[in-house]
Structure formats: C-alpha cells, structure tokens
Coordinates of C-alpha atoms in Angstrom, one line a residue:
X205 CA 10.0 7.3 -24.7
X206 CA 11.8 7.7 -21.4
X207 CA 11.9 3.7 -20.8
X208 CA 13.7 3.4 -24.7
X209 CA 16.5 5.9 -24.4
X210 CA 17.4 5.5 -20.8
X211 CA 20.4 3.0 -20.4
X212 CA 21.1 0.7 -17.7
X213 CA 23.8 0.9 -15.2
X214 CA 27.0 -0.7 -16.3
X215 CA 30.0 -2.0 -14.1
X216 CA 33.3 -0.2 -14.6
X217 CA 36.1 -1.0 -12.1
X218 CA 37.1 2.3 -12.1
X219 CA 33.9 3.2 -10.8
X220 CA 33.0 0.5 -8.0
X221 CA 34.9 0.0 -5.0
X222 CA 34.2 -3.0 -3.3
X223 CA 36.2 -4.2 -0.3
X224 CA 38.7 -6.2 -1.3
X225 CA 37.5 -9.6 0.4
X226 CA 34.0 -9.1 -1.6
X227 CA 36.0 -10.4 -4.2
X228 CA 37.1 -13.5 -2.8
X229 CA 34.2 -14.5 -0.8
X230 CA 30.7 -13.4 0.2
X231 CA 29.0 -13.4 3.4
X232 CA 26.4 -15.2 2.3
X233 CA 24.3 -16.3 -0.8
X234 CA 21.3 -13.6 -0.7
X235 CA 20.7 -10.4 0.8
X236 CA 16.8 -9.2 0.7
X237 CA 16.1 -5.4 1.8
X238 CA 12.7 -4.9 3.4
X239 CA 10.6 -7.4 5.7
X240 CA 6.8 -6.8 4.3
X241 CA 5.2 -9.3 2.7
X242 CA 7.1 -9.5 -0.5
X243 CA 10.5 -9.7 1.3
X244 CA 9.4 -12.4 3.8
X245 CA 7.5 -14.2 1.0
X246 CA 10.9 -14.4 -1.2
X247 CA 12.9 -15.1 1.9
X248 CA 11.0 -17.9 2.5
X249 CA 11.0 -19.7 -0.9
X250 CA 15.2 -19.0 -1.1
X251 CA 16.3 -20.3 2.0
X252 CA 13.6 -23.4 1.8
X253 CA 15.5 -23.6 -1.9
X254 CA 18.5 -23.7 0.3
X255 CA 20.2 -20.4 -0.4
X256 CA 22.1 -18.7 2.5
X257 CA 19.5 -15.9 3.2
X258 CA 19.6 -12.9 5.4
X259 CA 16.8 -10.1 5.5
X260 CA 17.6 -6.4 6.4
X261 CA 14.9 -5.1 7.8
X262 CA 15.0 -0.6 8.7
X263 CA 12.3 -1.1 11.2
X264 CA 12.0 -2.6 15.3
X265 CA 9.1 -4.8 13.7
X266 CA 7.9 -6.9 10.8
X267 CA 5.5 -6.4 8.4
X268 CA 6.7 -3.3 6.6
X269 CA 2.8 -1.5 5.9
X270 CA 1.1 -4.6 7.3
X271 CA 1.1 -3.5 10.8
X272 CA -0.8 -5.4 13.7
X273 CA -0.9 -3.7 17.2
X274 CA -2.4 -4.7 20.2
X275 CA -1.5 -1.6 22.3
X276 CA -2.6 2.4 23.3
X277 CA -5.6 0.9 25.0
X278 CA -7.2 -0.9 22.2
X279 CA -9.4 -4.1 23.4
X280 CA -8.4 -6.1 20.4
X281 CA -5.4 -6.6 17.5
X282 CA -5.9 -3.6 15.6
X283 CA -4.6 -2.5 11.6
X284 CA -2.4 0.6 11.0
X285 CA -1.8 -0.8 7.5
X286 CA -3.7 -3.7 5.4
X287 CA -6.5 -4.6 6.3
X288 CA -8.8 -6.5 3.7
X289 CA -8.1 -9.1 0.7
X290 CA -8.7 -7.6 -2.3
X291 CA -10.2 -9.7 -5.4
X292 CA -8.8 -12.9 -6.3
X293 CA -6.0 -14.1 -3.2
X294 CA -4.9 -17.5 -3.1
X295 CA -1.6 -16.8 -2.1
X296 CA -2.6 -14.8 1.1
X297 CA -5.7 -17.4 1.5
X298 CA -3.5 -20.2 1.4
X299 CA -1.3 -18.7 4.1
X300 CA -4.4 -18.0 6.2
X301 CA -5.0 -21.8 6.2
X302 CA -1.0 -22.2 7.4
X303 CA -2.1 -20.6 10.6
X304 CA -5.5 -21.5 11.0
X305 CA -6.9 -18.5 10.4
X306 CA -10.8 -17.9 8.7
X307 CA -11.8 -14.6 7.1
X308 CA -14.9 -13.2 6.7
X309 CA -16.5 -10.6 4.7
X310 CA -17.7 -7.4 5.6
X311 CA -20.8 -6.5 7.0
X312 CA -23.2 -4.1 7.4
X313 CA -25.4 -1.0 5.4
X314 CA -23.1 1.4 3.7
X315 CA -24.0 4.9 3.4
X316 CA -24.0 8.1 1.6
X317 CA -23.8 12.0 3.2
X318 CA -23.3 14.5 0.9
X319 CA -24.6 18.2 1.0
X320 CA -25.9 17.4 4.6
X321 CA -28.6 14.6 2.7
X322 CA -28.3 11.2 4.0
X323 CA -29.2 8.0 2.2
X324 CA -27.9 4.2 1.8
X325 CA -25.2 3.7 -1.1
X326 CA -27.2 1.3 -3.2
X327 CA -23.8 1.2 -5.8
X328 CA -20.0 2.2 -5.3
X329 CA -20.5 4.6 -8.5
X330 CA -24.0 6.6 -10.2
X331 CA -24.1 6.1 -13.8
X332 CA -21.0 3.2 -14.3
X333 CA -22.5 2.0 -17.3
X334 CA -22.0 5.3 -19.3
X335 CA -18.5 6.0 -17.8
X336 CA -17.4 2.5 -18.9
X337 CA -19.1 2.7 -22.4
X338 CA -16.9 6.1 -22.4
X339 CA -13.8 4.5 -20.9
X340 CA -13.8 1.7 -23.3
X341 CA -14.1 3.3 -26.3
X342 CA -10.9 5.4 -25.6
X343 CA -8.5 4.6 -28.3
X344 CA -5.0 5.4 -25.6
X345 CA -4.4 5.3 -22.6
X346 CA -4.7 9.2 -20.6
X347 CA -4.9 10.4 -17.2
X348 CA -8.1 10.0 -15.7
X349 CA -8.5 13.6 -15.0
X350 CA -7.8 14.5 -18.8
X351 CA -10.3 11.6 -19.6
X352 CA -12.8 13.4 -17.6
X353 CA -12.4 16.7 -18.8
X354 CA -11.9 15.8 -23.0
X355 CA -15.1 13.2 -22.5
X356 CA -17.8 14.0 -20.0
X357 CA -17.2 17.7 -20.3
X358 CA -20.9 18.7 -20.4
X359 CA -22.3 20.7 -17.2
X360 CA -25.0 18.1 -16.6
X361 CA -22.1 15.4 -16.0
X362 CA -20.5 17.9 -13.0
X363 CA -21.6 15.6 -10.2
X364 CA -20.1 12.6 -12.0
X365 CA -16.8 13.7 -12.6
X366 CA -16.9 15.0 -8.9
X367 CA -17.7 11.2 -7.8
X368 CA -15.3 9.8 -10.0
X369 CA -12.6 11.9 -8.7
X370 CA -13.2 11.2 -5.3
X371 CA -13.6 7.8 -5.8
X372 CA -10.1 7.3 -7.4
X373 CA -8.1 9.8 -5.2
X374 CA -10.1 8.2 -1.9
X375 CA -10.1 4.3 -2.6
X376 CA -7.3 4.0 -5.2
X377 CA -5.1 6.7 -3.0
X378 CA -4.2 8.0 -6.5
X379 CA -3.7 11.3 -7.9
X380 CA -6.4 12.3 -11.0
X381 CA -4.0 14.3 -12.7
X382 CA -1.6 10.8 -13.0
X383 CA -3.8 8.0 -12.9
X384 CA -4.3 5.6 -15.9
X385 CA -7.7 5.7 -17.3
X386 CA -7.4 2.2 -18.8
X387 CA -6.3 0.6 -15.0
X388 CA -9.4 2.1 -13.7
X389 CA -11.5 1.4 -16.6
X390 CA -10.4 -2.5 -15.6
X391 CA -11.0 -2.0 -11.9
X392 CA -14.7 -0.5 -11.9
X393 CA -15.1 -3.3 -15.0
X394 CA -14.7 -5.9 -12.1
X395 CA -16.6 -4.3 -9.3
X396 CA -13.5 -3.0 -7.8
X397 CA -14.6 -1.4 -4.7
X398 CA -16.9 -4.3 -3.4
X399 CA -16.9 -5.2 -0.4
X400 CA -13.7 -7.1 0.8
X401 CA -13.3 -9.8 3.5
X402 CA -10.9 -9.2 6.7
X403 CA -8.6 -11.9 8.2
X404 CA -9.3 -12.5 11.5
X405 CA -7.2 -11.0 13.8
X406 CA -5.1 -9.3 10.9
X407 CA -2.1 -9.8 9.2
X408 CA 0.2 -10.0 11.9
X409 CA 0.0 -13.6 12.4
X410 CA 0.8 -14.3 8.7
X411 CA 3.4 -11.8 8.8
X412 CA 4.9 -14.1 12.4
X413 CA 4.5 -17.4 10.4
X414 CA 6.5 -16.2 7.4
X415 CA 9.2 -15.1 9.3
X416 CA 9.3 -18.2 11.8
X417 CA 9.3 -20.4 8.6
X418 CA 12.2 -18.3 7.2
X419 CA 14.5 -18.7 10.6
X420 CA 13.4 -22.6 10.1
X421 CA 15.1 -22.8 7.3
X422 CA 17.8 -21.1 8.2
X423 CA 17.6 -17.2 6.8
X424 CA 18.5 -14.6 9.3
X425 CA 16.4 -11.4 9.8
X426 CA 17.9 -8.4 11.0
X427 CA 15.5 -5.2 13.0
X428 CA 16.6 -2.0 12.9
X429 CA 19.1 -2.0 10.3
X430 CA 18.4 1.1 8.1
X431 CA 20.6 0.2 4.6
X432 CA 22.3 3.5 2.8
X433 CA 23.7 2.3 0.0
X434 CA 24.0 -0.6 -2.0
X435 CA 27.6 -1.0 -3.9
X436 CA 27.3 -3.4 -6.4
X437 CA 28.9 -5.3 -9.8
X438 CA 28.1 -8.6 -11.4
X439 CA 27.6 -11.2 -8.5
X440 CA 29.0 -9.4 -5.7
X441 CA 27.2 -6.6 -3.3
X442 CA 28.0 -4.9 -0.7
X443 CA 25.3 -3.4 1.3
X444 CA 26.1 -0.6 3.8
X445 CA 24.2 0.4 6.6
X446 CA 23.3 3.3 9.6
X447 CA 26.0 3.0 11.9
X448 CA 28.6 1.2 9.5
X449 CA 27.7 -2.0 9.7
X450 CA 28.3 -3.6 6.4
X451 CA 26.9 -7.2 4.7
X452 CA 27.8 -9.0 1.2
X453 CA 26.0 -11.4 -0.6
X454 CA 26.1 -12.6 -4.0
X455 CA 22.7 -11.0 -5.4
X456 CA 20.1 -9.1 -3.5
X457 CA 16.5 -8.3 -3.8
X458 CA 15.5 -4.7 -2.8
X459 CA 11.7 -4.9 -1.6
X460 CA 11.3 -1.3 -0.1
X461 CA 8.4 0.6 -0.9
X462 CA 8.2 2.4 -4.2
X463 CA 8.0 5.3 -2.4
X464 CA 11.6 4.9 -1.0
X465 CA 12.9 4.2 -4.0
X466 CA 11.7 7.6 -5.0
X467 CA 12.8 9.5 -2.3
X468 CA 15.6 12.3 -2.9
X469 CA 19.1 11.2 -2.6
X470 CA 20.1 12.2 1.1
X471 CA 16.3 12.1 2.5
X472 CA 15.3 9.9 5.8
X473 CA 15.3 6.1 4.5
X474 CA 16.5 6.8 0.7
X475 CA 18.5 3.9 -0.5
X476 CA 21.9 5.3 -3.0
X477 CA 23.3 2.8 -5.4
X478 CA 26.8 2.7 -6.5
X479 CA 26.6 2.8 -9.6
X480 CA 23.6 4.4 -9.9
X481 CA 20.8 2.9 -12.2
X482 CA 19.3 5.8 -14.2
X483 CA 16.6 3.6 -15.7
X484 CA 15.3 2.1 -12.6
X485 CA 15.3 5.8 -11.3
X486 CA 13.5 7.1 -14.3
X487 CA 10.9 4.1 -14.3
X488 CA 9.8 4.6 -10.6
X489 CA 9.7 8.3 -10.9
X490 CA 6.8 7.3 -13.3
X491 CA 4.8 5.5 -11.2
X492 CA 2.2 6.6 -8.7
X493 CA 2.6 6.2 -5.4
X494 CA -0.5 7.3 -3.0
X495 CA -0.3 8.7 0.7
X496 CA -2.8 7.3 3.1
X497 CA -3.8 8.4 6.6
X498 CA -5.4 6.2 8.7
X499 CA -7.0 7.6 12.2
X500 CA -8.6 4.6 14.6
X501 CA -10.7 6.0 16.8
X502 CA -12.3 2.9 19.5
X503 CA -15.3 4.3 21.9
X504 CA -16.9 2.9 24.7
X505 CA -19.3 2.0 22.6
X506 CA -21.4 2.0 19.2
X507 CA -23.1 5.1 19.7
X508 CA -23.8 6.2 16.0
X509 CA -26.4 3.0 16.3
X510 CA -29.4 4.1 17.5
X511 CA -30.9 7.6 18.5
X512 CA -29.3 8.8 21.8
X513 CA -30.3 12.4 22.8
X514 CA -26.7 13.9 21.8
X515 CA -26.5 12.2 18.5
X516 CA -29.0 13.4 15.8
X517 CA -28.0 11.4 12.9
X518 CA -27.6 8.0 13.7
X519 CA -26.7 5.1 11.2
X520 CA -27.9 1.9 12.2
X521 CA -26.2 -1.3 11.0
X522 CA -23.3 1.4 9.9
X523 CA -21.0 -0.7 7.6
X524 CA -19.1 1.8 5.5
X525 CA -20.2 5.5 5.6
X526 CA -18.5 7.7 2.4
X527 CA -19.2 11.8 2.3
X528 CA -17.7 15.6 1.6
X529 CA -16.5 15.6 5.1
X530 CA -12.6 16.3 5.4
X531 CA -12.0 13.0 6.6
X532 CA -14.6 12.0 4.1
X533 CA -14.2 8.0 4.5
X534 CA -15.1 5.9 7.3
X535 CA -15.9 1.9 8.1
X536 CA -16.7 0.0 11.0
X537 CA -15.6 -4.2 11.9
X538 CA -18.8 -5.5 11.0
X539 CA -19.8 -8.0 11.7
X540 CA -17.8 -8.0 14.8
X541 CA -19.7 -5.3 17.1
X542 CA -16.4 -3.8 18.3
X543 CA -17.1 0.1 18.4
X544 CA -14.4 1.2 16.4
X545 CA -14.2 3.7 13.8
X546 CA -11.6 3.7 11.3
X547 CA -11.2 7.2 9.4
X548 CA -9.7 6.9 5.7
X549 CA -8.0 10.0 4.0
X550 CA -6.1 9.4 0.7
X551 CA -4.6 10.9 -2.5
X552 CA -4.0 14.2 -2.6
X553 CA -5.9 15.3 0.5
X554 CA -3.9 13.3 2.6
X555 CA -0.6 14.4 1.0
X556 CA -1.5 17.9 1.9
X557 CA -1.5 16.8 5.7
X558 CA 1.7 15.1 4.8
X559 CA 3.7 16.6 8.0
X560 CA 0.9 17.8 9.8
X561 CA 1.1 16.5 13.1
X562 CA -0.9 13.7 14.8
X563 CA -3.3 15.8 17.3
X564 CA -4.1 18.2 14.1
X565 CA -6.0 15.5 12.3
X566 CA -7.1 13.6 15.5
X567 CA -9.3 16.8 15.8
X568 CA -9.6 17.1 12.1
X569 CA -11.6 13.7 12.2
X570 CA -13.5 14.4 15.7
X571 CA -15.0 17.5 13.8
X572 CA -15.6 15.3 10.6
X573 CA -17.8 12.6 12.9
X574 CA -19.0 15.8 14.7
X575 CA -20.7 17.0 11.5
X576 CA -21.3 13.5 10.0
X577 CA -23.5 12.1 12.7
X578 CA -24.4 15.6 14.5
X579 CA -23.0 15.3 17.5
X580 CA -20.6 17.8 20.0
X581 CA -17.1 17.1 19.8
X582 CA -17.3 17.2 23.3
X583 CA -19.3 13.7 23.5
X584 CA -16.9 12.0 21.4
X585 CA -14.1 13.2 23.4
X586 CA -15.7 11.6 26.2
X587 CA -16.6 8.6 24.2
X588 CA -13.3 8.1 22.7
X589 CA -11.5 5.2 24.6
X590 CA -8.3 4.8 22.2
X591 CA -7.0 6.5 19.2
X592 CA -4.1 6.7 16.8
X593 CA -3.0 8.7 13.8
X594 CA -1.5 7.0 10.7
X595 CA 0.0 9.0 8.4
X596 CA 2.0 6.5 5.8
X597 CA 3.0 9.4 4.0
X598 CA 4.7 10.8 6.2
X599 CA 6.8 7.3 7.5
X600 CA 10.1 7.8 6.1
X601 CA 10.3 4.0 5.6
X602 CA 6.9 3.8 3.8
X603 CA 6.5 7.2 2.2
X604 CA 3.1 6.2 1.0
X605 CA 0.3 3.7 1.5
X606 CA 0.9 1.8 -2.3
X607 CA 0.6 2.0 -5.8
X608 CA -1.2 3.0 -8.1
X609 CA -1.2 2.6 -12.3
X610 CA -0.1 5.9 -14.4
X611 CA -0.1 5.5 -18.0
X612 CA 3.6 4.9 -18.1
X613 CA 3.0 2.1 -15.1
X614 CA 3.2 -1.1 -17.9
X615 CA 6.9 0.5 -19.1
X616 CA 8.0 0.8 -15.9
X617 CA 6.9 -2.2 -14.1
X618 CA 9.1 -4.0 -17.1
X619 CA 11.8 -2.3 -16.5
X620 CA 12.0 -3.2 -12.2
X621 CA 10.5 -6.7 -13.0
X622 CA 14.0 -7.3 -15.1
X623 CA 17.2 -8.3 -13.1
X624 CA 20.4 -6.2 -13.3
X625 CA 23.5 -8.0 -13.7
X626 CA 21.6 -10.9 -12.4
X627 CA 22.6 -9.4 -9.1
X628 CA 20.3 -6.8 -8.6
X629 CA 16.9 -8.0 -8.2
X630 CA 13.1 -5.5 -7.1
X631 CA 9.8 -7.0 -6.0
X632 CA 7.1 -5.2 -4.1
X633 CA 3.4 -4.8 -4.7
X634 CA 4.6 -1.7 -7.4
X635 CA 6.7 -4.3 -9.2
X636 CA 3.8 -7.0 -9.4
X637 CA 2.5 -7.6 -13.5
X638 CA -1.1 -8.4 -12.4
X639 CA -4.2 -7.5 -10.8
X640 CA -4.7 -5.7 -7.8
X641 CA -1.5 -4.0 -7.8
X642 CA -1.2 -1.9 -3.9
X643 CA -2.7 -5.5 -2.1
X644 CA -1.4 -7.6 0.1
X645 CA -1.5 -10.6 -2.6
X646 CA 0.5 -8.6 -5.0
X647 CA 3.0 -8.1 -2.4
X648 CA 3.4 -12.2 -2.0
X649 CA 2.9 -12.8 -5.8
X650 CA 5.7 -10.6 -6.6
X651 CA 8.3 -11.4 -4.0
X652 CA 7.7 -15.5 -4.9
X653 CA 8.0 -14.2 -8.7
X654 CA 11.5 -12.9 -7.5
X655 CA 13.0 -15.2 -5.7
X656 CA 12.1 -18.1 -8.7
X657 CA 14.0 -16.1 -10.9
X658 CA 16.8 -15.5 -8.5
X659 CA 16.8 -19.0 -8.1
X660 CA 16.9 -19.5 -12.2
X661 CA 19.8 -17.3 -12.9
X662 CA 22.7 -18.4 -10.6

C-alpha cells in the first residue's frame, strides 16, 4: 500500500541549509502556521503551558474558514464559513459558555422540489433502512459510487442512487467516485444530516476569545504573513515567508487546510518543505477534500412566506428547502425571522464553478430561486438588499470547504496525526481521528490533540 512503502523524510546536512544562528539559538519555542480554529485552539493550550508561541497567520483576519462579517449591507453578523455544530461538541460548547454565548437549534418546515412537485421532507433519505442493511453487510470498504453501482444496481433503485449521490456530493461536499462507503454508512447510522443548532451571532466571537486568550498568555499572532517554505531538521525550523521575512522556532505545527497541503508546488498559498516529506505528500493526496460555494442573498423581506401576487410557490415556515435546481440547496435563520437566504453548492458541482466568477453564480442562484419559488428574476433583483458569493474552492488559502473520508482516509490520517522529527507537527479538522471530521469541533479537538503531544515530546 502507498502508506507501507512510502518513507519518511530524513535529515542529511548536506541537504538542509539552515542559517547558521538557527543552530545556536531559536527565536522562540513554537511556531504554528494557520489561525482557524485548530491553530488558535493549540496556540492557546502551548503558551498557557508556557511555551514561547507565535502564530503565522496568511490572511488580514482570523478564523481561517470560520468567517464572521458584519459588512456589504448586511443588518446582522453573517457566515461565509461554519455555521452550525455538528453532533456531539463539547469543546466548541464549552467555549460558547467562555463568552456567554447560547445556541439554538434550527427551526422551521423543510422541504422537497424535485421534477417541479413540491412536498415537506418528512426524512433526510427515502428507503435508509435498505441502504444501511446493504451498507452494513459490505465485507471492505469501496467508494460509495462503486457501492452504488455493484449493490443497488436494479432499474427500480434509480431514484435512490440519484438521492444518495446528491446527498453525499451536497451535504458531505464529497466526490462519489472517492468517498468511503463505510464513513457514510456511520454518518446516516447516526442521523447525520439532522438538524444542527447555530451559535448565536456566529463563530467570530469564539474565534476573538481564542486569540485574546492566546496574546494573554503571551503568544504573538502575526496577519498577513503568507509562509513559503518550511526548512527544517531535528529541533530547529526555519520558516520563510512572502516578502522575506524569516522566523525560527524549535518545532512547529502546520494547521493549513488539507487543501493547501495539496496544492501543486509553486501554486498561490502552497507551502514547500525542505526536505520534502514524500509520505505526508502521498497521505494527503489520498484524502478528499470538498469545494463549497456559499451565495447569501438578504431581502427586504421574507417574501417566499406567504402568497404575494409575483410569487407562485410560496413555502411558509421555510426551514431548509433541498431540490434539482443548480444551486440545488438552500436554508433560512429560523427561528430568527431575518429574511436571508443562504444558497449551498458542493462537491463536484461547485468544483466545476471553481473560477467562475462571482456575478456568474450570483445570477446562477437568482435563476435557481426564480424557478424554485416561481418568481421573475426581476423581483428578486428588486428584493435583494445584500449579497455575496463564496467560493472556498476557489480561496487560494482555503482551496476547499473540508474534508471528507476516502477509503484510504484511516491510513492517511495515521500518517499526519504522527510527529516528524518531533519537530514537525499537522492538526486540522482532516487530521482529527474521530467523528465529525470537516466541523468546527474537530478542528478544536485536533489542534488541543497537537499541542499535548508537542508538549509531551520536548
């Protein structure tokens, strides 16, 4: 297998060059790469440990993809990124309570339009019990399209694999052909697309009291400092950056999206290593990462409520509204009345509108409401109050929304989830061994996970 023959990266002299200080002295104890959730989490644990702690940090803001916004003529803090808890999340909960902030759950009647027939989604999935009665008795692990295809193969089962497809490449942001059949065996086991509560007024103030509690105890965070490369041998890196600005530490802990680490050598936001590590390479080439695009539209009011002589379909009570439509996913903030419309495109659809530009699927999703709740274009255009395009694929410091499990996803989080050296160290919500791997919470659990072990092999 590609995790048993591949072979770390060792340090040769003749291979590193490290300023010569680097030797003598660091500059201080830890550097972290990334400030999302996982880097602030760990940042905060090591420098309350009392490790000397800076954070690099590519973007002008926080949060990595949690991203809270207040701006572009929205009433109220808004979510590019996260947006719900998913499943079991004390860590996030417990930081909720650190700033006094409650969460609630969702609200309101989800629905159905498919083929132009409207009805209330009773169930996230028709038929679960047979496809998990089919997905348990698989003997290995295969991708969930090949699953599909070798198991409910009959004609009478087209609409199901159809639903299936779109559920996995829509809510899980993953790609069919890659996706593990066992992880989403265990997330439709659990009710995995319940309904999921919503912090009130977002992330953003976790993501202010992490970093407040970091500078209290003493780690520095750095904005706008885009890292290149990362030279490195046992207990000594050297991390260089956009504009030459260079810092040294003794270990670091690289918590950039999976989908940077992937990125082609050269690319916007790709992070070299010298010496390069072949089997870290290898093990997060095998992993799925999923584009999302995310397009906010806020109008002057609810209008897809109640019948109004220029809407024909109306939805009252609209909670969450899934359909064939080309932005085919959409939600409201029930139960807070705010009319704001958030549009969901994922998986493969959205990385086909990868660099397609913002208007393009601002009027991609204006023609998708247009047809969902028959209605003009021209009325929503005169409804529309604020809006904004999302495209996390397409963020060369994102390169994807998060993770999702291939069948090579166990071998693979083993390999990033073991130090190098026991100086290089990887955390994210990728890396996390556990449950709702792409969340928020897996984020936190993984970069605490980290920074205890950094702490347990100096």
């Amino acid at each position: 297998m590609l995790f048993r023959t591949a072979r770390r990266a060792k340090c040769v002299g003749s291979r590193l060059s490290l300023s010569a200080d680097l030797l003598a002295m660091t500059e201080t104890d830890i550097l972290i790469i990334g400030a999302g959730a996982a880097g602030l989490m760990a940042a905060r644990h090591l420098s309350q440990a009392g490790r000397r702690v800076r954070v690099l940090e590519a973007r002008h803001r926080l949060g990595g993809r949690i991203h809270t916004f207040t701006d572009a003529g929205f009433r109220q803090p808004t979510e590019a990124g996260a947006e719900f808890l998913h499943g079991d999340a004390p860590l996030t909960e417990a930081l909720l309570r650190e700033t006094g902030q409650p969460w609630h759950d969702t609200g309101g009647t989800s629905y159905e339009l498919l083929a132009g027939q409207l009805r209330e989604a009773e169930e996230f999935m028709e038929d679960l019990p047979l496809l998990l009665d089919k997905l348990h008795a698989l003997s290995h692990d295969m991708p969930l399209a090949e699953f599909l295809a070798t198991h409910l193969p009959e004609d009478h089962y087209a609409a199901l694999r159809e639903q299936v497809t779109r559920f996995a490449e829509g809510f899980d942001a993953a790609d069919a052909q890659c996706a593990s059949a066992f992880a989403l065996r265990d997330e439709w086991s659990e009710g995995g697309a319940e309904d999921s509560p919503r912090p009130l007024g977002g992330y953003g103030p976790v993501v202010a009291h992490l970093a407040k509690q970091c500078e209290a105890a003493g780690a520095t965070i750095r904005l706008a400092t885009v890292v290149e490369a990362v030279r490195w041998q046992r207990g000594h890196v050297e991390i260089a950056c956009t504009g030459g600005e260079t810092f040294r530490a003794a270990q670091v802990l690289v918590t950039v999206p999976l989908g940077v680490l992937q990125a082609p050598a050269g690319s916007p936001g790709a992070v070299r290593f010298e010496p390069e590590l072949p089997e870290m390479r290898a093990a997060v080439a095998a992993m799925g990462f999923g584009p999302v695009i995310k397009v906010l539209l806020e109008f002057q009011a609810d209008f897809w409520t109640a019948a109004v002589p220029e809407v024909s379909r109306p939805m009252p009570n609209l909670g969450f509204l899934f359909s064939d439509a080309a932005v085919p996913t959409w939600w409201t903030q029930l139960p807070d009345a705010r009319p704001l419309l958030t549009g969901w495109l994922g998986g493969p659809a959205a990385d086909r509108l990868r660099h397609t530009p913002d208007a393009d699927v601002l009027a991609l999703a204006l023609a998708s409401l247009s047809q969902l709740f028959g209605t003009g274009e021209a009325f929503l255009r005169a409804q529309l109050q604020a809006h904004r395009v999302v495209n996390w694929g397409a963020d060369a410091f994102a390169r994807g929304a998060y993770a999702y499990a291939t069948v090579e996803t166990p071998a693979a989080r083993r390999v990033l989830a073991q130090p190098i050296e026991h100086t290089l160290f990887f955390a994210g919500e990728a890396v996390h061994d556990g449950p709702n791997m792409g969340t928020v919470e897996a984020a936190l659990a993984s970069g605490l996970a980290a920074a205890e072990h950094m702490l347990s092999n100096r």
